[in-house]
Amino acid sequence: MFSDKKKQEPDLTKEQNKIAQGSTFKGDIESQGSFRIEGTLEGTIKTQGKIVVGKSGVVNGEIECDSADFEGVFKGKLHAKSLLILRSKAQIEGEVFVDQLSVEPGAIFNATCTMKSAVKSLTSDDKKTKQKEQSA
């Protein structure tokens, strides 16, 4: 009759927040949900979801997110845990820390970029194969 199953917490990273075109937000935002920014944000935004900055979007400050997709303007420090996509109209300045980066032709990327990646160590067999290829 009654279930012992615990209630599952909703996945709030799928919730969509929006800063609309013509809006200006100054301050810090923390959320579990994703964001779409078409207006102006001055401050810090931290989310476990994705951030999309549209063509009219402008962000001055710091972003911490899972992934980001830019068509607009960003100045500041950006931490994306997985993928950062820069569309052809994107303009990025500052510091970027990311796992994967995709840049379309036309995007402006004037930033120092640190990419996290798993460095594959060469085993002794791989080293021998590589040495043979170089000596041939």
Coordinates of C-alpha atoms in Angstrom, one line a residue:
M1 CA 0.0 0.0 0.0
F2 CA 2.7 2.5 1.0
S3 CA 5.9 2.6 -0.9
D4 CA 9.3 2.8 0.9
K5 CA 10.8 4.6 -2.1
K6 CA 12.1 8.0 -1.2
K7 CA 10.9 11.0 -3.2
Q8 CA 13.4 11.8 -5.9
E9 CA 14.8 15.3 -5.9
P10 CA 13.9 17.2 -9.1
D11 CA 16.8 17.9 -11.5
L12 CA 16.9 21.7 -11.2
T13 CA 19.7 22.0 -13.8
K14 CA 17.0 21.6 -16.4
E15 CA 15.2 24.7 -15.2
Q16 CA 15.6 27.7 -17.4
N17 CA 16.2 31.3 -16.1
K18 CA 16.4 34.3 -18.3
I19 CA 17.7 37.8 -18.3
A20 CA 15.8 39.4 -21.1
Q21 CA 17.0 41.9 -23.7
G22 CA 16.8 45.4 -22.4
S23 CA 17.3 44.2 -18.8
T24 CA 20.3 45.0 -16.7
F25 CA 21.2 43.0 -13.6
K26 CA 23.9 44.0 -11.2
G27 CA 24.9 41.6 -8.5
D28 CA 25.6 37.9 -7.8
I29 CA 23.4 35.0 -8.9
E30 CA 23.6 31.4 -7.6
S31 CA 21.3 28.8 -9.1
Q32 CA 21.1 25.1 -10.0
G33 CA 19.2 25.9 -13.2
S34 CA 20.5 27.0 -16.6
F35 CA 20.5 30.6 -17.8
R36 CA 19.9 32.4 -21.0
I37 CA 21.2 35.9 -21.0
E38 CA 20.0 38.4 -23.7
G39 CA 20.4 41.5 -21.5
T40 CA 23.3 42.8 -19.4
L41 CA 24.7 41.1 -16.3
E42 CA 27.4 42.8 -14.2
G43 CA 28.6 40.5 -11.4
T44 CA 29.0 36.9 -10.7
I45 CA 26.8 34.0 -11.9
K46 CA 27.3 30.4 -10.5
T47 CA 25.2 27.5 -11.8
Q48 CA 25.4 23.8 -12.1
G49 CA 23.6 24.1 -15.5
K50 CA 24.4 25.6 -18.9
I51 CA 24.7 29.3 -19.6
V52 CA 23.7 30.7 -23.0
V53 CA 24.6 34.3 -23.9
G54 CA 22.6 35.4 -26.9
K55 CA 23.6 38.0 -29.6
S56 CA 22.4 40.9 -27.5
G57 CA 23.8 39.5 -24.2
V58 CA 26.7 41.2 -22.3
V59 CA 28.3 39.8 -19.2
N60 CA 31.0 41.7 -17.2
G61 CA 32.2 39.7 -14.3
E62 CA 32.7 36.0 -13.4
I63 CA 30.9 32.9 -14.6
E64 CA 31.0 29.4 -13.1
C65 CA 29.0 26.8 -14.9
D66 CA 28.9 23.3 -16.4
S67 CA 28.9 24.5 -20.0
A68 CA 28.5 27.7 -21.9
D69 CA 27.4 28.8 -25.4
F70 CA 28.3 32.4 -26.4
E71 CA 27.1 34.6 -29.2
G72 CA 27.3 37.8 -27.2
V73 CA 30.0 39.7 -25.3
F74 CA 31.9 38.5 -22.1
K75 CA 34.6 40.3 -20.1
G76 CA 36.0 38.7 -17.0
K77 CA 36.8 35.2 -15.6
L78 CA 35.0 32.1 -17.0
H79 CA 35.1 28.6 -15.5
A80 CA 33.2 26.0 -17.6
K81 CA 33.5 22.4 -16.2
S82 CA 32.9 20.8 -19.6
L83 CA 32.3 22.6 -23.0
L84 CA 32.6 26.2 -24.1
I85 CA 31.2 27.0 -27.5
L86 CA 32.0 30.4 -29.1
R87 CA 29.7 31.2 -32.0
S88 CA 30.8 33.4 -34.9
K89 CA 29.6 36.7 -33.2
A90 CA 31.0 35.9 -29.8
Q91 CA 33.5 38.3 -28.2
I92 CA 35.5 37.0 -25.2
E93 CA 38.1 38.9 -23.1
G94 CA 39.7 37.8 -19.8
E95 CA 40.6 34.5 -18.3
V96 CA 39.0 31.2 -19.4
F97 CA 39.2 27.8 -17.6
V98 CA 37.6 25.0 -19.6
D99 CA 37.7 21.3 -20.4
Q100 CA 36.8 21.5 -24.1
L101 CA 36.7 24.6 -26.4
S102 CA 34.9 25.0 -29.7
V103 CA 35.5 28.3 -31.7
E104 CA 33.6 29.1 -34.9
P105 CA 35.3 31.3 -37.5
G106 CA 34.7 35.0 -36.8
A107 CA 34.6 34.7 -33.0
I108 CA 36.9 37.1 -31.1
F109 CA 38.8 35.3 -28.4
N110 CA 41.2 37.6 -26.5
A111 CA 41.7 35.6 -23.4
T112 CA 44.2 33.5 -21.5
C113 CA 42.9 30.0 -21.7
T114 CA 43.7 27.0 -19.4
M115 CA 42.3 23.7 -20.6
K116 CA 41.9 20.7 -18.3
S117 CA 42.7 17.5 -20.0
A118 CA 43.8 14.0 -19.0
V119 CA 47.4 13.6 -20.1
K120 CA 48.0 10.2 -21.5
S121 CA 51.3 8.7 -20.3
L122 CA 53.3 6.7 -22.7
T123 CA 53.9 3.1 -21.7
S124 CA 57.3 1.5 -22.4
D125 CA 55.8 -0.3 -25.5
D126 CA 54.4 3.1 -26.8
K127 CA 57.8 4.7 -26.3
K128 CA 59.6 1.9 -28.2
T129 CA 57.1 2.2 -31.1
K130 CA 57.5 5.9 -31.2
Q131 CA 61.3 5.6 -31.2
K132 CA 61.2 3.1 -34.1
E133 CA 59.0 5.5 -36.0
Q134 CA 61.3 8.4 -35.5
S135 CA 64.4 6.5 -36.5
A136 CA 62.8 5.2 -39.7

